């Protein structure tokens, strides 16, 4: 299972980097599996500092984070900024993320 996860994460990273914006769903895996924005990767907000390196992003990458209501995304945004990421946006909740760019 870990191998499939690693391959899926690598594929996501490749596609996301080509698209320009990285979408991170910071909800729980259960919430993520119940529905998420197409192309989003799931890193729960309380794991963001330990796992953001898996995406191999530049510090100036365009990163959008969302959760259910925006609270956890706000924590994730602050954490990423404290780690040196300079272009992080809290989009709010899943509904906001789904409407984003339409």
JSON list of C-alpha atoms in Angstrom, two decimals:
[
{"chain": "A", "resi": 1, "resn": "UNK", "atom": "CA", "xyz": [0.00, 0.00, 0.00]},
{"chain": "A", "resi": 2, "resn": "UNK", "atom": "CA", "xyz": [2.87, 2.39, 0.81]},
{"chain": "A", "resi": 3, "resn": "UNK", "atom": "CA", "xyz": [4.26, 1.86, -2.70]},
{"chain": "A", "resi": 4, "resn": "UNK", "atom": "CA", "xyz": [0.92, 2.79, -4.28]},
{"chain": "A", "resi": 5, "resn": "UNK", "atom": "CA", "xyz": [0.68, 5.87, -2.06]},
{"chain": "A", "resi": 6, "resn": "UNK", "atom": "CA", "xyz": [4.20, 6.92, -3.04]},
{"chain": "A", "resi": 7, "resn": "UNK", "atom": "CA", "xyz": [3.46, 6.46, -6.74]},
{"chain": "A", "resi": 8, "resn": "UNK", "atom": "CA", "xyz": [0.17, 8.37, -6.44]},
{"chain": "A", "resi": 9, "resn": "UNK", "atom": "CA", "xyz": [1.87, 11.21, -4.57]},
{"chain": "A", "resi": 10, "resn": "UNK", "atom": "CA", "xyz": [4.64, 11.36, -7.19]},
{"chain": "A", "resi": 11, "resn": "UNK", "atom": "CA", "xyz": [2.06, 11.44, -9.99]},
{"chain": "A", "resi": 12, "resn": "UNK", "atom": "CA", "xyz": [0.12, 14.19, -8.21]},
{"chain": "A", "resi": 13, "resn": "UNK", "atom": "CA", "xyz": [3.26, 16.24, -7.67]},
{"chain": "A", "resi": 14, "resn": "UNK", "atom": "CA", "xyz": [4.21, 15.94, -11.34]},
{"chain": "A", "resi": 15, "resn": "UNK", "atom": "CA", "xyz": [0.75, 17.01, -12.52]},
{"chain": "A", "resi": 16, "resn": "UNK", "atom": "CA", "xyz": [0.43, 19.77, -9.92]},
{"chain": "A", "resi": 17, "resn": "UNK", "atom": "CA", "xyz": [3.78, 21.26, -10.78]},
{"chain": "A", "resi": 18, "resn": "UNK", "atom": "CA", "xyz": [2.83, 21.31, -14.45]},
{"chain": "A", "resi": 19, "resn": "UNK", "atom": "CA", "xyz": [-0.49, 22.98, -13.63]},
{"chain": "A", "resi": 20, "resn": "UNK", "atom": "CA", "xyz": [1.15, 25.63, -11.49]},
{"chain": "A", "resi": 21, "resn": "UNK", "atom": "CA", "xyz": [-1.02, 25.55, -8.36]},
{"chain": "A", "resi": 22, "resn": "UNK", "atom": "CA", "xyz": [-0.78, 22.89, -5.68]},
{"chain": "A", "resi": 23, "resn": "UNK", "atom": "CA", "xyz": [-4.02, 22.13, -3.84]},
{"chain": "A", "resi": 24, "resn": "UNK", "atom": "CA", "xyz": [-3.70, 20.62, -0.37]},
{"chain": "A", "resi": 25, "resn": "UNK", "atom": "CA", "xyz": [-6.77, 19.30, 1.44]},
{"chain": "A", "resi": 26, "resn": "UNK", "atom": "CA", "xyz": [-5.85, 19.48, 5.13]},
{"chain": "A", "resi": 27, "resn": "UNK", "atom": "CA", "xyz": [-8.86, 17.49, 6.39]},
{"chain": "A", "resi": 28, "resn": "UNK", "atom": "CA", "xyz": [-8.69, 13.95, 7.74]},
{"chain": "A", "resi": 29, "resn": "UNK", "atom": "CA", "xyz": [-8.22, 11.07, 5.28]},
{"chain": "A", "resi": 30, "resn": "UNK", "atom": "CA", "xyz": [-11.83, 10.03, 5.95]},
{"chain": "A", "resi": 31, "resn": "UNK", "atom": "CA", "xyz": [-13.12, 13.49, 5.04]},
{"chain": "A", "resi": 32, "resn": "UNK", "atom": "CA", "xyz": [-10.87, 13.55, 1.97]},
{"chain": "A", "resi": 33, "resn": "UNK", "atom": "CA", "xyz": [-12.19, 10.20, 0.74]},
{"chain": "A", "resi": 34, "resn": "UNK", "atom": "CA", "xyz": [-15.79, 11.37, 1.15]},
{"chain": "A", "resi": 35, "resn": "UNK", "atom": "CA", "xyz": [-15.12, 14.07, -1.47]},
{"chain": "A", "resi": 36, "resn": "UNK", "atom": "CA", "xyz": [-12.39, 16.52, -2.46]},
{"chain": "A", "resi": 37, "resn": "UNK", "atom": "CA", "xyz": [-11.27, 18.95, -5.15]},
{"chain": "A", "resi": 38, "resn": "UNK", "atom": "CA", "xyz": [-9.94, 17.20, -8.25]},
{"chain": "A", "resi": 39, "resn": "UNK", "atom": "CA", "xyz": [-6.16, 17.13, -8.18]},
{"chain": "A", "resi": 40, "resn": "UNK", "atom": "CA", "xyz": [-5.88, 17.86, -4.45]},
{"chain": "A", "resi": 41, "resn": "UNK", "atom": "CA", "xyz": [-3.49, 15.94, -2.26]},
{"chain": "A", "resi": 42, "resn": "UNK", "atom": "CA", "xyz": [-4.44, 15.08, 1.31]},
{"chain": "A", "resi": 43, "resn": "UNK", "atom": "CA", "xyz": [-2.09, 16.11, 4.10]},
{"chain": "A", "resi": 44, "resn": "UNK", "atom": "CA", "xyz": [-3.96, 16.55, 7.40]},
{"chain": "A", "resi": 45, "resn": "UNK", "atom": "CA", "xyz": [-3.26, 19.95, 8.99]},
{"chain": "A", "resi": 46, "resn": "UNK", "atom": "CA", "xyz": [-1.61, 18.38, 12.04]},
{"chain": "A", "resi": 47, "resn": "UNK", "atom": "CA", "xyz": [0.88, 16.55, 9.78]},
{"chain": "A", "resi": 48, "resn": "UNK", "atom": "CA", "xyz": [1.67, 19.39, 7.37]},
{"chain": "A", "resi": 49, "resn": "UNK", "atom": "CA", "xyz": [5.07, 20.30, 8.82]},
{"chain": "A", "resi": 50, "resn": "UNK", "atom": "CA", "xyz": [6.25, 16.68, 8.77]},
{"chain": "A", "resi": 51, "resn": "UNK", "atom": "CA", "xyz": [4.87, 15.78, 5.33]},
{"chain": "A", "resi": 52, "resn": "UNK", "atom": "CA", "xyz": [5.10, 18.88, 3.12]},
{"chain": "A", "resi": 53, "resn": "UNK", "atom": "CA", "xyz": [8.55, 17.73, 2.00]},
{"chain": "A", "resi": 54, "resn": "UNK", "atom": "CA", "xyz": [6.93, 14.75, 0.25]},
{"chain": "A", "resi": 55, "resn": "UNK", "atom": "CA", "xyz": [5.70, 17.15, -2.43]},
{"chain": "A", "resi": 56, "resn": "UNK", "atom": "CA", "xyz": [9.21, 18.48, -3.16]},
{"chain": "A", "resi": 57, "resn": "UNK", "atom": "CA", "xyz": [7.94, 22.01, -3.73]},
{"chain": "A", "resi": 58, "resn": "UNK", "atom": "CA", "xyz": [9.94, 25.17, -4.17]},
{"chain": "A", "resi": 59, "resn": "UNK", "atom": "CA", "xyz": [9.47, 27.70, -1.36]},
{"chain": "A", "resi": 60, "resn": "UNK", "atom": "CA", "xyz": [7.72, 30.06, -3.80]},
{"chain": "A", "resi": 61, "resn": "UNK", "atom": "CA", "xyz": [5.29, 27.44, -5.13]},
{"chain": "A", "resi": 62, "resn": "UNK", "atom": "CA", "xyz": [1.66, 28.55, -5.47]},
{"chain": "A", "resi": 63, "resn": "UNK", "atom": "CA", "xyz": [-0.10, 26.56, -2.72]},
{"chain": "A", "resi": 64, "resn": "UNK", "atom": "CA", "xyz": [-3.83, 26.61, -1.93]},
{"chain": "A", "resi": 65, "resn": "UNK", "atom": "CA", "xyz": [-5.04, 24.93, 1.26]},
{"chain": "A", "resi": 66, "resn": "UNK", "atom": "CA", "xyz": [-8.60, 24.12, 2.29]},
{"chain": "A", "resi": 67, "resn": "UNK", "atom": "CA", "xyz": [-10.50, 22.08, 4.89]},
{"chain": "A", "resi": 68, "resn": "UNK", "atom": "CA", "xyz": [-14.19, 22.03, 5.87]},
{"chain": "A", "resi": 69, "resn": "UNK", "atom": "CA", "xyz": [-14.63, 25.55, 7.18]},
{"chain": "A", "resi": 70, "resn": "UNK", "atom": "CA", "xyz": [-11.25, 27.27, 6.79]},
{"chain": "A", "resi": 71, "resn": "UNK", "atom": "CA", "xyz": [-10.03, 26.96, 10.40]},
{"chain": "A", "resi": 72, "resn": "UNK", "atom": "CA", "xyz": [-7.65, 24.02, 9.86]},
{"chain": "A", "resi": 73, "resn": "UNK", "atom": "CA", "xyz": [-6.56, 25.53, 6.55]},
{"chain": "A", "resi": 74, "resn": "UNK", "atom": "CA", "xyz": [-5.63, 28.68, 8.47]},
{"chain": "A", "resi": 75, "resn": "UNK", "atom": "CA", "xyz": [-3.43, 26.65, 10.82]},
{"chain": "A", "resi": 76, "resn": "UNK", "atom": "CA", "xyz": [-1.84, 24.90, 7.83]},
{"chain": "A", "resi": 77, "resn": "UNK", "atom": "CA", "xyz": [-1.28, 28.23, 6.06]},
{"chain": "A", "resi": 78, "resn": "UNK", "atom": "CA", "xyz": [0.50, 29.65, 9.13]},
{"chain": "A", "resi": 79, "resn": "UNK", "atom": "CA", "xyz": [2.59, 26.50, 9.50]},
{"chain": "A", "resi": 80, "resn": "UNK", "atom": "CA", "xyz": [3.68, 26.55, 5.86]},
{"chain": "A", "resi": 81, "resn": "UNK", "atom": "CA", "xyz": [4.55, 30.24, 6.07]},
{"chain": "A", "resi": 82, "resn": "UNK", "atom": "CA", "xyz": [6.64, 29.57, 9.21]},
{"chain": "A", "resi": 83, "resn": "UNK", "atom": "CA", "xyz": [8.50, 26.93, 7.18]},
{"chain": "A", "resi": 84, "resn": "UNK", "atom": "CA", "xyz": [9.38, 29.53, 4.55]},
{"chain": "A", "resi": 85, "resn": "UNK", "atom": "CA", "xyz": [6.68, 28.99, 1.91]},
{"chain": "A", "resi": 86, "resn": "UNK", "atom": "CA", "xyz": [5.85, 32.41, 0.50]},
{"chain": "A", "resi": 87, "resn": "UNK", "atom": "CA", "xyz": [2.74, 31.92, -1.67]},
{"chain": "A", "resi": 88, "resn": "UNK", "atom": "CA", "xyz": [0.21, 30.07, 0.48]},
{"chain": "A", "resi": 89, "resn": "UNK", "atom": "CA", "xyz": [-3.51, 30.89, 0.39]},
{"chain": "A", "resi": 90, "resn": "UNK", "atom": "CA", "xyz": [-6.27, 29.67, 2.70]},
{"chain": "A", "resi": 91, "resn": "UNK", "atom": "CA", "xyz": [-9.17, 29.12, 0.31]},
{"chain": "A", "resi": 92, "resn": "UNK", "atom": "CA", "xyz": [-11.57, 28.25, 3.14]},
{"chain": "A", "resi": 93, "resn": "UNK", "atom": "CA", "xyz": [-13.78, 25.19, 3.02]},
{"chain": "A", "resi": 94, "resn": "UNK", "atom": "CA", "xyz": [-14.32, 22.46, 0.46]},
{"chain": "A", "resi": 95, "resn": "UNK", "atom": "CA", "xyz": [-17.29, 24.30, -1.06]},
{"chain": "A", "resi": 96, "resn": "UNK", "atom": "CA", "xyz": [-15.09, 27.37, -1.56]},
{"chain": "A", "resi": 97, "resn": "UNK", "atom": "CA", "xyz": [-12.35, 25.23, -3.14]},
{"chain": "A", "resi": 98, "resn": "UNK", "atom": "CA", "xyz": [-14.82, 23.59, -5.52]},
{"chain": "A", "resi": 99, "resn": "UNK", "atom": "CA", "xyz": [-16.07, 27.02, -6.68]},
{"chain": "A", "resi": 100, "resn": "UNK", "atom": "CA", "xyz": [-12.57, 28.51, -6.93]},
{"chain": "A", "resi": 101, "resn": "UNK", "atom": "CA", "xyz": [-11.70, 29.60, -10.45]},
{"chain": "A", "resi": 102, "resn": "UNK", "atom": "CA", "xyz": [-15.14, 28.94, -11.90]}
]
